[in-house]
Amino acid sequence: ITIIYCCLCIIVKTWKDSIRKGDDGESSSSVNVPKISYQLTNLLVNLTLGCLGIYYQINKIPLQETTWNKIVGYEHAKIFALGQIGYQLWALPIGLFVVGETKSVIVHHVAVICVASVSAFVRCGFRYYIPYFYGLIEISSVPLSIMNQFKQNEGWIR
């Protein structure tokens, strides 16, 4: 994730350097490279988890399953919980020290780490539901990421 973030920082910085003050009043000094790169990384991670979740939910999860298997089965779906833990562990220090995320977002990152840890590391992890809750549901964050880009760059709205 750090490599993606660094590549996006380079791309956004190059884009920023190419901006000239235009009719909309936006100048290159108004572009916050670390924050935009962080939001784009968030968008890519959510899009990836969401698409994998949709695929997994449609193709790999049977509709009829015993309650016991829903609770203790599906070890192979643990990858979604591990992906969430990995991303949240990356986003926590970046959000705190680089971007300056709000307290509620930091609490969200910690909460996701705790909940995903139960699914990943506890024998009764309810992994049958992981592709939906840690994957497919992330698609809803993609429009939010796009909206955050517009909020960050008010010149785009005009």
PDB file of C-alpha atoms in Angstrom:
ATOM      1  CA  ILE A   1       0.000   0.000   0.000  1.00  0.00           C
ATOM      2  CA  THR A   2       2.889   2.315   0.757  1.00  0.00           C
ATOM      3  CA  ILE A   3       4.254   1.831  -2.770  1.00  0.00           C
ATOM      4  CA  ILE A   4       0.854   2.758  -4.244  1.00  0.00           C
ATOM      5  CA  TYR A   5       0.698   5.802  -1.965  1.00  0.00           C
ATOM      6  CA  CYS A   6       4.212   6.938  -2.945  1.00  0.00           C
ATOM      7  CA  CYS A   7       3.444   6.492  -6.659  1.00  0.00           C
ATOM      8  CA  LEU A   8       0.254   8.517  -6.236  1.00  0.00           C
ATOM      9  CA  CYS A   9       2.211  11.231  -4.396  1.00  0.00           C
ATOM     10  CA  ILE A  10       4.559  11.488  -7.374  1.00  0.00           C
ATOM     11  CA  ILE A  11       1.655  11.577  -9.842  1.00  0.00           C
ATOM     12  CA  VAL A  12      -0.274  14.202  -7.842  1.00  0.00           C
ATOM     13  CA  LYS A  13       2.865  16.315  -7.337  1.00  0.00           C
ATOM     14  CA  THR A  14       3.572  16.193 -11.087  1.00  0.00           C
ATOM     15  CA  TRP A  15      -0.041  17.180 -11.753  1.00  0.00           C
ATOM     16  CA  LYS A  16       0.213  19.973  -9.160  1.00  0.00           C
ATOM     17  CA  ASP A  17       3.357  21.336 -10.780  1.00  0.00           C
ATOM     18  CA  SER A  18       1.630  21.434 -14.166  1.00  0.00           C
ATOM     19  CA  ILE A  19      -1.344  23.489 -12.915  1.00  0.00           C
ATOM     20  CA  ARG A  20      -1.387  27.155 -13.775  1.00  0.00           C
ATOM     21  CA  LYS A  21      -3.713  29.603 -12.141  1.00  0.00           C
ATOM     22  CA  GLY A  22      -6.900  29.333 -14.216  1.00  0.00           C
ATOM     23  CA  ASP A  23     -10.317  30.914 -14.457  1.00  0.00           C
ATOM     24  CA  ASP A  24     -11.617  28.937 -11.508  1.00  0.00           C
ATOM     25  CA  GLY A  25      -9.090  30.519  -9.136  1.00  0.00           C
ATOM     26  CA  GLU A  26      -7.455  27.210  -8.280  1.00  0.00           C
ATOM     27  CA  SER A  27      -3.697  27.391  -8.025  1.00  0.00           C
ATOM     28  CA  SER A  28      -1.130  24.668  -7.544  1.00  0.00           C
ATOM     29  CA  SER A  29      -0.511  25.893  -3.978  1.00  0.00           C
ATOM     30  CA  SER A  30      -4.051  24.838  -2.991  1.00  0.00           C
ATOM     31  CA  VAL A  31      -3.343  21.175  -3.822  1.00  0.00           C
ATOM     32  CA  ASN A  32      -2.561  19.094  -0.715  1.00  0.00           C
ATOM     33  CA  VAL A  33      -0.438  16.298  -2.223  1.00  0.00           C
ATOM     34  CA  PRO A  34      -0.314  13.946   0.817  1.00  0.00           C
ATOM     35  CA  LYS A  35      -4.061  14.200   1.476  1.00  0.00           C
ATOM     36  CA  ILE A  36      -5.112  13.736  -2.157  1.00  0.00           C
ATOM     37  CA  SER A  37      -2.735  10.772  -2.496  1.00  0.00           C
ATOM     38  CA  TYR A  38      -4.122   9.283   0.735  1.00  0.00           C
ATOM     39  CA  GLN A  39      -7.693   9.662  -0.537  1.00  0.00           C
ATOM     40  CA  LEU A  40      -6.802   8.121  -3.912  1.00  0.00           C
ATOM     41  CA  THR A  41      -5.102   5.203  -2.151  1.00  0.00           C
ATOM     42  CA  ASN A  42      -8.265   4.781  -0.061  1.00  0.00           C
ATOM     43  CA  LEU A  43     -10.339   4.793  -3.250  1.00  0.00           C
ATOM     44  CA  LEU A  44      -8.162   2.105  -4.883  1.00  0.00           C
ATOM     45  CA  VAL A  45      -8.144  -0.142  -1.800  1.00  0.00           C
ATOM     46  CA  ASN A  46     -11.921   0.160  -1.367  1.00  0.00           C
ATOM     47  CA  LEU A  47     -12.530  -0.465  -5.062  1.00  0.00           C
ATOM     48  CA  THR A  48     -10.293  -3.553  -4.989  1.00  0.00           C
ATOM     49  CA  LEU A  49     -11.877  -4.974  -1.824  1.00  0.00           C
ATOM     50  CA  GLY A  50     -15.347  -4.166  -3.135  1.00  0.00           C
ATOM     51  CA  CYS A  51     -14.829  -5.868  -6.506  1.00  0.00           C
ATOM     52  CA  LEU A  52     -13.241  -8.916  -4.883  1.00  0.00           C
ATOM     53  CA  GLY A  53     -16.113  -9.026  -2.397  1.00  0.00           C
ATOM     54  CA  ILE A  54     -18.703  -8.933  -5.186  1.00  0.00           C
ATOM     55  CA  TYR A  55     -16.894 -11.690  -7.075  1.00  0.00           C
ATOM     56  CA  TYR A  56     -16.466 -13.828  -3.964  1.00  0.00           C
ATOM     57  CA  GLN A  57     -20.048 -13.318  -2.782  1.00  0.00           C
ATOM     58  CA  ILE A  58     -21.502 -14.292  -6.174  1.00  0.00           C
ATOM     59  CA  ASN A  59     -19.149 -17.136  -7.102  1.00  0.00           C
ATOM     60  CA  LYS A  60     -17.679 -18.647  -3.945  1.00  0.00           C
ATOM     61  CA  ILE A  61     -20.275 -18.427  -1.176  1.00  0.00           C
ATOM     62  CA  PRO A  62     -23.150 -20.940  -1.339  1.00  0.00           C
ATOM     63  CA  LEU A  63     -26.596 -19.675  -0.407  1.00  0.00           C
ATOM     64  CA  GLN A  64     -27.398 -22.724   1.720  1.00  0.00           C
ATOM     65  CA  GLU A  65     -24.924 -23.454   4.485  1.00  0.00           C
ATOM     66  CA  THR A  66     -25.176 -24.980   7.944  1.00  0.00           C
ATOM     67  CA  THR A  67     -24.987 -22.649  10.909  1.00  0.00           C
ATOM     68  CA  TRP A  68     -21.889 -24.473  12.180  1.00  0.00           C
ATOM     69  CA  ASN A  69     -20.013 -23.878   8.906  1.00  0.00           C
ATOM     70  CA  LYS A  70     -21.054 -20.228   8.905  1.00  0.00           C
ATOM     71  CA  ILE A  71     -19.455 -19.828  12.329  1.00  0.00           C
ATOM     72  CA  VAL A  72     -16.255 -21.901  12.070  1.00  0.00           C
ATOM     73  CA  GLY A  73     -15.829 -22.572   8.351  1.00  0.00           C
ATOM     74  CA  TYR A  74     -14.529 -20.554   5.426  1.00  0.00           C
ATOM     75  CA  GLU A  75     -10.897 -20.214   6.488  1.00  0.00           C
ATOM     76  CA  HIS A  76     -10.106 -19.174   2.912  1.00  0.00           C
ATOM     77  CA  ALA A  77     -12.268 -16.039   3.296  1.00  0.00           C
ATOM     78  CA  LYS A  78      -9.935 -14.829   6.032  1.00  0.00           C
ATOM     79  CA  ILE A  79      -8.029 -12.924   3.331  1.00  0.00           C
ATOM     80  CA  PHE A  80     -10.649 -10.142   3.470  1.00  0.00           C
ATOM     81  CA  ALA A  81     -10.146  -9.645   7.221  1.00  0.00           C
ATOM     82  CA  LEU A  82      -6.372  -9.693   6.797  1.00  0.00           C
ATOM     83  CA  GLY A  83      -6.647  -7.168   3.962  1.00  0.00           C
ATOM     84  CA  GLN A  84      -8.730  -4.859   6.137  1.00  0.00           C
ATOM     85  CA  ILE A  85      -6.296  -5.184   9.048  1.00  0.00           C
ATOM     86  CA  GLY A  86      -3.356  -4.446   6.766  1.00  0.00           C
ATOM     87  CA  TYR A  87      -4.975  -1.397   5.221  1.00  0.00           C
ATOM     88  CA  GLN A  88      -6.175  -0.010   8.568  1.00  0.00           C
ATOM     89  CA  LEU A  89      -2.732  -0.503  10.138  1.00  0.00           C
ATOM     90  CA  TRP A  90      -1.282   1.472   7.226  1.00  0.00           C
ATOM     91  CA  ALA A  91      -3.999   4.179   7.317  1.00  0.00           C
ATOM     92  CA  LEU A  92      -3.750   4.735  11.084  1.00  0.00           C
ATOM     93  CA  PRO A  93      -0.252   6.331  11.232  1.00  0.00           C
ATOM     94  CA  ILE A  94      -0.673   8.047   7.844  1.00  0.00           C
ATOM     95  CA  GLY A  95      -3.995   9.499   9.014  1.00  0.00           C
ATOM     96  CA  LEU A  96      -2.564  10.603  12.349  1.00  0.00           C
ATOM     97  CA  PHE A  97       0.828  11.991  11.352  1.00  0.00           C
ATOM     98  CA  VAL A  98       0.638  12.889   7.655  1.00  0.00           C
ATOM     99  CA  VAL A  99      -2.940  13.797   6.784  1.00  0.00           C
ATOM    100  CA  GLY A 100      -4.373  14.915  10.132  1.00  0.00           C
ATOM    101  CA  GLU A 101      -7.544  12.805  10.135  1.00  0.00           C
ATOM    102  CA  THR A 102     -10.322  13.589  12.605  1.00  0.00           C
ATOM    103  CA  LYS A 103     -10.700  11.661  15.853  1.00  0.00           C
ATOM    104  CA  SER A 104     -13.781   9.858  14.555  1.00  0.00           C
ATOM    105  CA  VAL A 105     -11.851   8.479  11.562  1.00  0.00           C
ATOM    106  CA  ILE A 106      -8.999   7.336  13.815  1.00  0.00           C
ATOM    107  CA  VAL A 107     -11.527   5.582  16.077  1.00  0.00           C
ATOM    108  CA  HIS A 108     -13.009   3.979  12.939  1.00  0.00           C
ATOM    109  CA  HIS A 109      -9.572   2.603  11.955  1.00  0.00           C
ATOM    110  CA  VAL A 110      -9.015   1.146  15.436  1.00  0.00           C
ATOM    111  CA  ALA A 111     -12.520  -0.363  15.518  1.00  0.00           C
ATOM    112  CA  VAL A 112     -12.069  -2.025  12.127  1.00  0.00           C
ATOM    113  CA  ILE A 113      -8.744  -3.491  13.279  1.00  0.00           C
ATOM    114  CA  CYS A 114     -10.448  -4.942  16.383  1.00  0.00           C
ATOM    115  CA  VAL A 115     -13.445  -6.390  14.539  1.00  0.00           C
ATOM    116  CA  ALA A 116     -11.389  -7.784  11.657  1.00  0.00           C
ATOM    117  CA  SER A 117      -8.960  -9.355  14.148  1.00  0.00           C
ATOM    118  CA  VAL A 118     -11.815 -11.390  15.606  1.00  0.00           C
ATOM    119  CA  SER A 119     -12.747 -12.652  12.132  1.00  0.00           C
ATOM    120  CA  ALA A 120      -9.135 -13.372  11.215  1.00  0.00           C
ATOM    121  CA  PHE A 121      -7.720 -14.908  14.378  1.00  0.00           C
ATOM    122  CA  VAL A 122     -10.575 -16.442  16.418  1.00  0.00           C
ATOM    123  CA  ARG A 123     -11.703 -19.987  15.601  1.00  0.00           C
ATOM    124  CA  CYS A 124     -15.378 -18.958  15.585  1.00  0.00           C
ATOM    125  CA  GLY A 125     -14.793 -16.005  13.275  1.00  0.00           C
ATOM    126  CA  PHE A 126     -18.103 -16.006  11.326  1.00  0.00           C
ATOM    127  CA  ARG A 127     -16.047 -15.961   8.120  1.00  0.00           C
ATOM    128  CA  TYR A 128     -19.066 -16.900   5.967  1.00  0.00           C
ATOM    129  CA  TYR A 129     -20.056 -13.205   6.100  1.00  0.00           C
ATOM    130  CA  ILE A 130     -16.572 -11.746   5.539  1.00  0.00           C
ATOM    131  CA  PRO A 131     -16.770 -11.281   1.734  1.00  0.00           C
ATOM    132  CA  TYR A 132     -19.917  -9.214   2.210  1.00  0.00           C
ATOM    133  CA  PHE A 133     -18.975  -7.072   5.214  1.00  0.00           C
ATOM    134  CA  TYR A 134     -15.226  -6.630   4.541  1.00  0.00           C
ATOM    135  CA  GLY A 135     -15.410  -6.711   0.756  1.00  0.00           C
ATOM    136  CA  LEU A 136     -18.623  -5.969  -1.101  1.00  0.00           C
ATOM    137  CA  ILE A 137     -19.741  -3.280   1.365  1.00  0.00           C
ATOM    138  CA  GLU A 138     -16.564  -1.270   0.573  1.00  0.00           C
ATOM    139  CA  ILE A 139     -18.061  -0.359  -2.819  1.00  0.00           C
ATOM    140  CA  SER A 140     -20.132   2.223  -0.919  1.00  0.00           C
ATOM    141  CA  SER A 141     -16.887   4.026  -0.014  1.00  0.00           C
ATOM    142  CA  VAL A 142     -15.924   4.632  -3.648  1.00  0.00           C
ATOM    143  CA  PRO A 143     -18.467   7.463  -4.218  1.00  0.00           C
ATOM    144  CA  LEU A 144     -17.477   8.857  -0.797  1.00  0.00           C
ATOM    145  CA  SER A 145     -13.836   8.997  -1.907  1.00  0.00           C
ATOM    146  CA  ILE A 146     -14.826  10.795  -5.107  1.00  0.00           C
ATOM    147  CA  MET A 147     -16.958  13.245  -3.108  1.00  0.00           C
ATOM    148  CA  ASN A 148     -13.995  13.912  -0.787  1.00  0.00           C
ATOM    149  CA  GLN A 149     -11.878  14.779  -3.831  1.00  0.00           C
ATOM    150  CA  PHE A 150     -14.472  17.358  -4.902  1.00  0.00           C
ATOM    151  CA  LYS A 151     -14.694  18.782  -1.373  1.00  0.00           C
ATOM    152  CA  GLN A 152     -10.910  19.074  -1.294  1.00  0.00           C
ATOM    153  CA  ASN A 153     -10.835  20.822  -4.702  1.00  0.00           C
ATOM    154  CA  GLU A 154     -13.743  23.262  -4.802  1.00  0.00           C
ATOM    155  CA  GLY A 155     -12.600  24.569  -8.202  1.00  0.00           C
ATOM    156  CA  TRP A 156     -13.715  21.262  -9.748  1.00  0.00           C
ATOM    157  CA  ILE A 157     -17.335  21.901  -8.733  1.00  0.00           C
ATOM    158  CA  ARG A 158     -17.634  25.144 -10.704  1.00  0.00           C
TER     159      ARG A 158
END
